[in-house]
Amino acid sequence: MSSRTIVAVEIGSSKIKAAVGEVADNGTLTVCHIEEERQSPNFVRYGMVQNIKEVSNSLNRIIFKLTNRISPARISAVYAGVGGRSMMALKHHVGATQPDDTEITSEIIGEILGRAENIIDPERKVVEVLPGEFMVDNMKVADPVGTIGNSISTEAMVVSCRQQMLRNLQLAVNDKLNIKIHNFVVRHTAIAGMVLTDDERQLGVMLVDFGAETTAVSIYKDGFLKLFVTIPLGSRHITRDIMSRGYSEERADEIKRTVGNAMPEPAESNRLRHEGLIDDSEINNLVAARAGEIVINILERVKDAGLRSAEELLRGIVVTGLGANLNGFTTLLENQSGVTVRRAAMPATVRRGNSRIRLSSDDIDVVALLHHLASQPTRECVVVPPPVVEEPEVPDTVAQDNDIDSFDDDDVEAVGGKRRSFFSSWKDKIKNIIDPQDIDTSDESFDD
Amino acid sequence: MSDEQIDSETGFIINNGINTNTTPIIKVVGVGGGGGNAVGYMYNQGVENVKFVVANTDRQALENSPVPERLLLGHTGLGAGNDPKVAFEAAQESIEQINRIFDDTTKMTFITAGLGGGTGTGAGPVVARVAKERGVLTIGIVTIPFFFEGMKKITKAFKGAMEMRKYVDALLLINNEQLLKIYPDLDLDSCFDKADDVLATAARSISELITTRDARINLDFNDVDTTLREGGTAIISCGYGEGENRVEMAIQDALNSPLLSNRDILGSQRLLFNLYYSRSAEHRFQAKEMTAFTEFVNHLPGVDVIYGVAYDESLGDRVKVTILAAGFEMSNAIGTDVITDEAYQPAADHLPSEPQADDPNIIKAMAEQYGSDRVADMEAQKARNLYAVLSVNQLDDDHIIEALEKSPAYKRTKEDKARIFRSAPRTAPEQTAAPQRGSSTTINISD
């Protein structure tokens, strides 16, 4: 069997991460390596790359570490997760008419969804188009492919962001590091795809990604995305508020993480002060107020999505993101919304390439990118330098593969057992790359 | 009211029908509506050897007062419109007349005011300042609002209390909320009377104490002065006891005072008590009964004690205990800094500043008076009202994002909130949020 190697990078306001995954033919994802670096606060603002040089330096170190692990292969291209301020979904009605008795095909649907990309503001760039409920000849149809009708339409959700967000990413990754960005992946919808169940999407659920500087919120109901916006408030606002009391950024962050509480008990604050953990009993008032402001902004979206109240979210709220680690945050959200709140979990179907990989809930974002890509036609992200001399013997390569754990067990077995030449497995990958189903077929992805 | 006239020069309303043979050294001054009512209540009850004055910016309120000696603050007579600043200005305008209140034999004065409104809050401190400048032992008795009266009023009241605190020797703080706690089963009228009783009891106790001649161990004005002078937060209270443990009961009764809201007497540094009993009681007062005081004082480490024993034949088998305690160490915020004579700076031009809820001393004092949980709840509610809730169109707005980052949600003011949303530029990216339904594209596949 063959597999694809994909690399996803995730440039967030607090961390830069990159992950290498293997996707088997059956779509099973194996996460092979994850590397990350913490970000200085001003390099990425509200999810948008601000300091191209620093971000590319940081990413370069991460890519270097990953390259060491997958040597002799090297990373030539990545998929980049995007999210942050300006990223949101706008509803757009698209439709087509056709002669009577035309069978609706996925091509037709692809075509009408594709049309949605062009209607947006020139300042913005469409990253993803998600279908809404389809109407075929004015009848609601759950899955229109294969039905007959002469008109088809849908309220497509067009996910777009400022052009600048993508441009800056291109500058940091492509221009500075000479690594091609195959495509952009909307981080939030990727996470939704991984951590929400169909059942939840059907009955109503809100996904909250409480990040460092932004909080992405989406609402699903009746099986479709109803709303997706990015609120320009995040966990770092709390840190900054604490800093306003005369603490350094580092100390403020520590206070937030250790004793900060979104629902402080006055007695608790006093106790902490007595124990010398904080010297300012007002700290938690600051934390609670900002957390409250964030929560109210999150819950305001219920109305925006056209729901009467949060109670229509029958499956409650799912939270993810580092910000959600704040003590008392989920309880506050639960109290204010009146619905259950659960933490997003890494699905069991995601496999680990080796025991060194710890897949914690903190990695949900970058793993979700791989997870999303695994279900899509993707192009190869790594190139292995072709052997200089025709070298039919392969034991070396096998040994190497074993050492670096870059391929999953199946692959190693395949190489060891059938003694396939390295090149033959490489050929599969090329085949994969030039798969006509690819989103963008115009580029040569391994020329460099 | 026919024989009453407002003296055009002094502003006093003189009732010539009142005349006392003694020369009282205690004067009770009620400032503003609440203070005036309390003094009127006390005047109607009739307390001996005490003189009364009511002062107000509201002429009508003065005319309705039973108290003969009245002083109009300012010249309009229209009230202060709930604004302490207006009252302060009015009092400043009438500073000469206020001075004249203390032109007589007054050695000790109670300045009483209800805080949280206009006149009492703004003019009360001015009257206290004048009294203090005249060397009169000045005791402030003020009420602070019920909790339901809201943060704004409470904040204003505390601001006034802190201002008052600067000029009085001792401040007796009556928390109206505490009345509900102590007398939950009383009807509301009686409950309000209880607040007025505090003043009456305090004035009467002291009057009694310094005028009683029938005493075994006599106390005089100097003892009161020693206890209360620069006394910070204080209590002056009185209690009765009967039957077994009657002394202990009387002490507890005295301490069950609205003056001791959420505090106890443990922090006091100076204590004066006077015991009254009847020589003709069926159960003669026994020496061993004094051990109740030993117990009591043992709970007050390092306290200076002055005590007296006097006879009151009207008591029967009951005993009465008057307690003065001052110099509460733990009375945070209001009264912490006992102002010494050197530090005392009469600030004639000082205007009480605008109430600021973010003054940590006020928050602390509120927490002490109303309970920290409730204050925290109220703070949280206030914060919630000032949260910036962004509409979809505002989520990518540069101005809002920057302003929101710089403005912590805690203690945000209305002005801060307005600043976040003001002049939010409506640029192209925001408007793209609008065409949610407007635009549509229909393509014709068959062509």
Short mmCIF file of C-alpha atoms in Angstrom, two decimals, chain B residues 27-264:
data_model
loop_
_atom_site.label_atom_id
_atom_site.label_comp_id
_atom_site.label_asym_id
_atom_site.label_seq_id
_atom_site.Cartn_x
_atom_site.Cartn_y
_atom_site.Cartn_z
CA LYS B 27 -25.23 70.15 70.76
CA VAL B 28 -26.73 67.87 68.16
CA VAL B 29 -26.66 69.19 64.62
CA GLY B 30 -28.68 67.48 61.96
CA VAL B 31 -27.47 68.22 58.45
CA GLY B 32 -29.68 67.52 55.45
CA GLY B 33 -32.88 65.52 55.25
CA GLY B 34 -31.85 62.33 57.08
CA GLY B 35 -29.88 64.17 59.75
CA GLY B 36 -32.74 66.61 60.23
CA ASN B 37 -35.24 63.81 60.68
CA ALA B 38 -33.06 62.08 63.25
CA VAL B 39 -32.66 65.28 65.22
CA GLY B 40 -36.37 65.99 64.96
CA TYR B 41 -37.13 62.50 66.27
CA MET B 42 -34.79 63.00 69.18
CA TYR B 43 -36.13 66.47 69.90
CA ASN B 44 -39.63 65.07 70.07
CA GLN B 45 -38.46 62.38 72.48
CA GLY B 46 -36.99 65.05 74.67
CA VAL B 47 -33.41 64.55 75.75
CA GLU B 48 -32.26 66.70 78.59
CA ASN B 49 -29.30 68.99 78.53
CA VAL B 50 -28.85 68.76 74.82
CA LYS B 51 -29.36 71.54 72.31
CA PHE B 52 -30.52 70.92 68.80
CA VAL B 53 -29.91 72.52 65.45
CA VAL B 54 -31.03 71.49 62.02
CA ALA B 55 -29.24 72.69 58.93
CA ASN B 56 -30.39 72.17 55.37
CA THR B 57 -30.22 73.59 51.91
CA ASP B 58 -33.93 72.93 51.61
CA ARG B 59 -36.06 75.66 53.16
CA GLN B 60 -39.21 73.56 53.09
CA ALA B 61 -37.57 70.75 55.04
CA LEU B 62 -36.44 73.26 57.65
CA GLU B 63 -39.90 74.69 57.98
CA ASN B 64 -41.32 71.24 58.59
CA SER B 65 -38.84 70.44 61.33
CA PRO B 66 -39.99 70.54 64.96
CA VAL B 67 -36.53 71.73 65.96
CA PRO B 68 -36.58 75.43 66.72
CA GLU B 69 -33.01 76.33 65.87
CA ARG B 70 -32.65 76.06 62.12
CA LEU B 71 -30.04 77.12 59.66
CA LEU B 72 -30.52 77.53 55.97
CA LEU B 73 -27.37 76.62 54.05
CA GLY B 74 -26.78 78.77 50.98
CA HIS B 75 -29.28 81.25 49.75
CA THR B 76 -31.60 79.42 47.38
CA GLY B 77 -33.44 77.21 49.82
CA LEU B 78 -34.13 74.79 47.01
CA GLY B 79 -32.10 71.85 48.19
CA ALA B 80 -28.91 70.40 46.75
CA GLY B 81 -30.50 68.32 44.03
CA ASN B 82 -28.78 65.21 45.30
CA ASP B 83 -25.43 66.77 44.48
CA PRO B 84 -22.91 66.95 47.34
CA LYS B 85 -20.98 69.60 45.44
CA VAL B 86 -23.94 71.98 45.47
CA ALA B 87 -24.38 71.35 49.19
CA PHE B 88 -20.70 71.90 49.82
CA GLU B 89 -20.82 75.25 48.04
CA ALA B 90 -23.95 76.22 49.97
CA ALA B 91 -22.28 75.33 53.26
CA GLN B 92 -19.20 77.31 52.31
CA GLU B 93 -21.45 80.25 51.57
CA SER B 94 -22.99 79.96 55.04
CA ILE B 95 -19.74 79.29 56.86
CA GLU B 96 -20.22 82.29 59.17
CA GLN B 97 -23.62 81.10 60.31
CA ILE B 98 -22.29 77.59 60.84
CA ASN B 99 -19.58 79.07 63.01
CA ARG B 100 -22.17 80.78 65.11
CA ILE B 101 -23.76 77.44 66.00
CA PHE B 102 -20.78 76.84 68.24
CA ASP B 103 -20.60 80.33 69.71
CA ASP B 104 -22.16 79.16 72.96
CA THR B 105 -21.01 76.79 75.69
CA THR B 106 -20.91 73.76 73.41
CA LYS B 107 -18.10 71.41 74.28
CA MET B 108 -19.27 68.39 72.40
CA THR B 109 -21.28 68.07 69.25
CA PHE B 110 -22.91 65.30 67.31
CA ILE B 111 -23.06 66.06 63.62
CA THR B 112 -25.59 63.73 62.14
CA ALA B 113 -26.32 63.15 58.50
CA GLY B 114 -27.70 60.54 56.17
CA LEU B 115 -25.07 59.89 53.54
CA GLY B 116 -25.64 59.12 49.89
CA GLY B 117 -27.75 62.10 48.93
CA GLY B 118 -26.84 65.77 48.54
CA THR B 119 -26.89 67.98 51.61
CA GLY B 120 -25.81 65.55 54.34
CA THR B 121 -23.00 64.20 52.19
CA GLY B 122 -21.73 67.55 50.97
CA ALA B 123 -22.45 69.89 53.88
CA GLY B 124 -22.06 67.45 56.80
CA PRO B 125 -18.26 67.42 56.52
CA VAL B 126 -18.19 71.23 56.38
CA VAL B 127 -20.16 71.55 59.61
CA ALA B 128 -17.89 68.96 61.23
CA ARG B 129 -14.84 70.84 60.07
CA VAL B 130 -16.07 74.08 61.61
CA ALA B 131 -16.86 72.36 64.90
CA LYS B 132 -13.50 70.66 65.02
CA GLU B 133 -11.74 73.94 64.26
CA ARG B 134 -13.50 75.43 67.24
CA GLY B 135 -12.02 72.73 69.45
CA VAL B 136 -15.37 71.09 70.09
CA LEU B 137 -15.27 67.35 70.64
CA THR B 138 -16.87 66.41 67.34
CA ILE B 139 -18.68 63.13 66.85
CA GLY B 140 -20.10 62.29 63.46
CA ILE B 141 -23.11 60.01 63.32
CA VAL B 142 -23.89 59.05 59.78
CA THR B 143 -26.03 56.48 58.04
CA ILE B 144 -25.00 54.69 54.89
CA PRO B 145 -27.63 53.40 52.46
CA PHE B 146 -29.38 50.10 52.18
CA PHE B 147 -27.66 47.76 49.77
CA PHE B 148 -30.54 47.95 47.33
CA GLU B 149 -30.04 51.67 46.95
CA GLY B 150 -27.27 50.84 44.55
CA MET B 151 -23.60 51.17 44.00
CA LYS B 152 -23.74 54.78 42.94
CA LYS B 153 -25.41 55.97 46.08
CA ILE B 154 -23.29 53.74 48.29
CA THR B 155 -20.14 55.00 46.64
CA LYS B 156 -21.25 58.56 47.18
CA ALA B 157 -22.05 57.78 50.80
CA PHE B 158 -18.62 56.28 51.43
CA LYS B 159 -16.97 59.22 49.79
CA GLY B 160 -18.89 61.46 52.16
CA ALA B 161 -18.01 59.27 55.13
CA MET B 162 -14.33 59.47 54.27
CA GLU B 163 -14.59 63.22 53.97
CA MET B 164 -16.45 63.42 57.27
CA ARG B 165 -13.86 61.20 58.87
CA LYS B 166 -11.20 63.82 58.26
CA TYR B 167 -12.90 66.36 60.50
CA VAL B 168 -14.48 64.44 63.33
CA ASP B 169 -12.94 63.00 66.46
CA ALA B 170 -15.01 59.89 66.22
CA LEU B 171 -17.30 58.57 63.54
CA LEU B 172 -20.32 56.46 64.33
CA LEU B 173 -21.37 54.69 61.18
CA ILE B 174 -24.87 53.26 60.96
CA ASN B 175 -25.34 50.85 58.12
CA ASN B 176 -29.02 50.82 57.23
CA GLU B 177 -28.52 47.38 55.76
CA GLN B 178 -27.42 46.22 59.20
CA LEU B 179 -30.78 47.35 60.61
CA LEU B 180 -32.47 44.75 58.43
CA LYS B 181 -30.13 42.14 59.80
CA ILE B 182 -30.49 43.09 63.44
CA TYR B 183 -34.21 43.78 63.39
CA PRO B 184 -35.58 41.56 60.64
CA ASP B 185 -38.94 41.18 62.36
CA LEU B 186 -39.60 44.82 63.02
CA ASP B 187 -42.02 46.72 60.85
CA LEU B 188 -40.25 49.07 58.50
CA ASP B 189 -41.20 52.26 60.34
CA SER B 190 -39.81 50.95 63.60
CA CYS B 191 -36.75 49.81 61.73
CA PHE B 192 -36.08 53.34 60.50
CA ASP B 193 -36.77 54.61 64.02
CA LYS B 194 -34.01 52.30 65.21
CA ALA B 195 -31.51 54.21 63.10
CA ASP B 196 -32.70 57.45 64.65
CA ASP B 197 -32.55 55.73 68.04
CA VAL B 198 -28.85 55.21 67.62
CA LEU B 199 -28.33 58.94 67.58
CA ALA B 200 -30.77 59.52 70.42
CA THR B 201 -29.20 56.78 72.50
CA ALA B 202 -25.71 58.07 71.88
CA ALA B 203 -26.58 61.65 72.76
CA ARG B 204 -28.69 60.66 75.70
CA SER B 205 -26.08 58.26 77.06
CA ILE B 206 -23.42 60.89 77.01
CA SER B 207 -25.67 63.58 78.39
CA GLU B 208 -26.69 61.25 81.18
CA LEU B 209 -23.17 60.21 81.85
CA ILE B 210 -21.85 63.70 82.32
CA THR B 211 -24.83 65.14 84.14
CA THR B 212 -25.56 62.35 86.61
CA ARG B 213 -24.68 63.45 90.09
CA ASP B 214 -26.01 60.36 91.78
CA ALA B 215 -23.02 58.17 91.20
CA ARG B 216 -20.72 55.93 93.11
CA ILE B 217 -17.91 56.28 90.64
CA ASN B 218 -18.54 59.42 88.73
CA LEU B 219 -17.65 60.06 85.11
CA ASP B 220 -17.43 63.51 83.61
CA PHE B 221 -16.99 65.14 80.27
CA ASN B 222 -13.23 64.75 80.39
CA ASP B 223 -13.59 60.97 80.53
CA VAL B 224 -15.77 61.06 77.45
CA ASP B 225 -13.34 63.43 75.78
CA THR B 226 -10.39 61.15 76.57
CA THR B 227 -12.17 58.16 75.14
CA LEU B 228 -13.49 59.70 71.97
CA ARG B 229 -11.00 62.45 71.07
CA GLU B 230 -9.22 61.40 67.84
CA GLY B 231 -11.02 58.15 68.31
CA GLY B 232 -11.46 57.11 64.70
CA THR B 233 -14.40 54.81 64.23
CA ALA B 234 -16.36 54.49 67.41
CA ILE B 235 -19.48 53.15 68.95
CA ILE B 236 -21.64 54.75 71.57
CA SER B 237 -24.33 52.43 72.73
CA CYS B 238 -26.47 51.44 75.60
CA GLY B 239 -28.10 48.18 76.67
CA TYR B 240 -30.36 46.74 79.32
CA GLY B 241 -30.25 43.41 81.13
CA GLU B 242 -32.50 41.60 83.53
CA GLY B 243 -32.51 38.43 85.60
CA GLU B 244 -29.58 36.11 85.92
CA ASN B 245 -26.49 37.34 84.04
CA ARG B 246 -28.16 40.70 83.65
CA VAL B 247 -24.85 42.52 83.26
CA GLU B 248 -23.71 40.24 80.50
CA MET B 249 -27.10 40.62 78.89
CA ALA B 250 -26.86 44.39 79.08
CA ILE B 251 -23.41 44.35 77.51
CA GLN B 252 -24.65 42.12 74.70
CA ASP B 253 -27.68 44.35 74.24
CA ALA B 254 -25.43 47.38 73.91
CA LEU B 255 -23.21 45.59 71.45
CA ASN B 256 -26.15 44.44 69.37
CA SER B 257 -25.98 47.78 67.66
CA PRO B 258 -26.21 48.81 64.08
CA LEU B 259 -22.97 50.60 64.77
CA LEU B 260 -21.14 47.32 64.89
CA SER B 261 -21.97 46.06 61.44
CA ASN B 262 -19.79 43.13 60.47
CA ARG B 263 -17.29 44.32 63.01
CA ASP B 264 -16.85 43.51 66.60
#
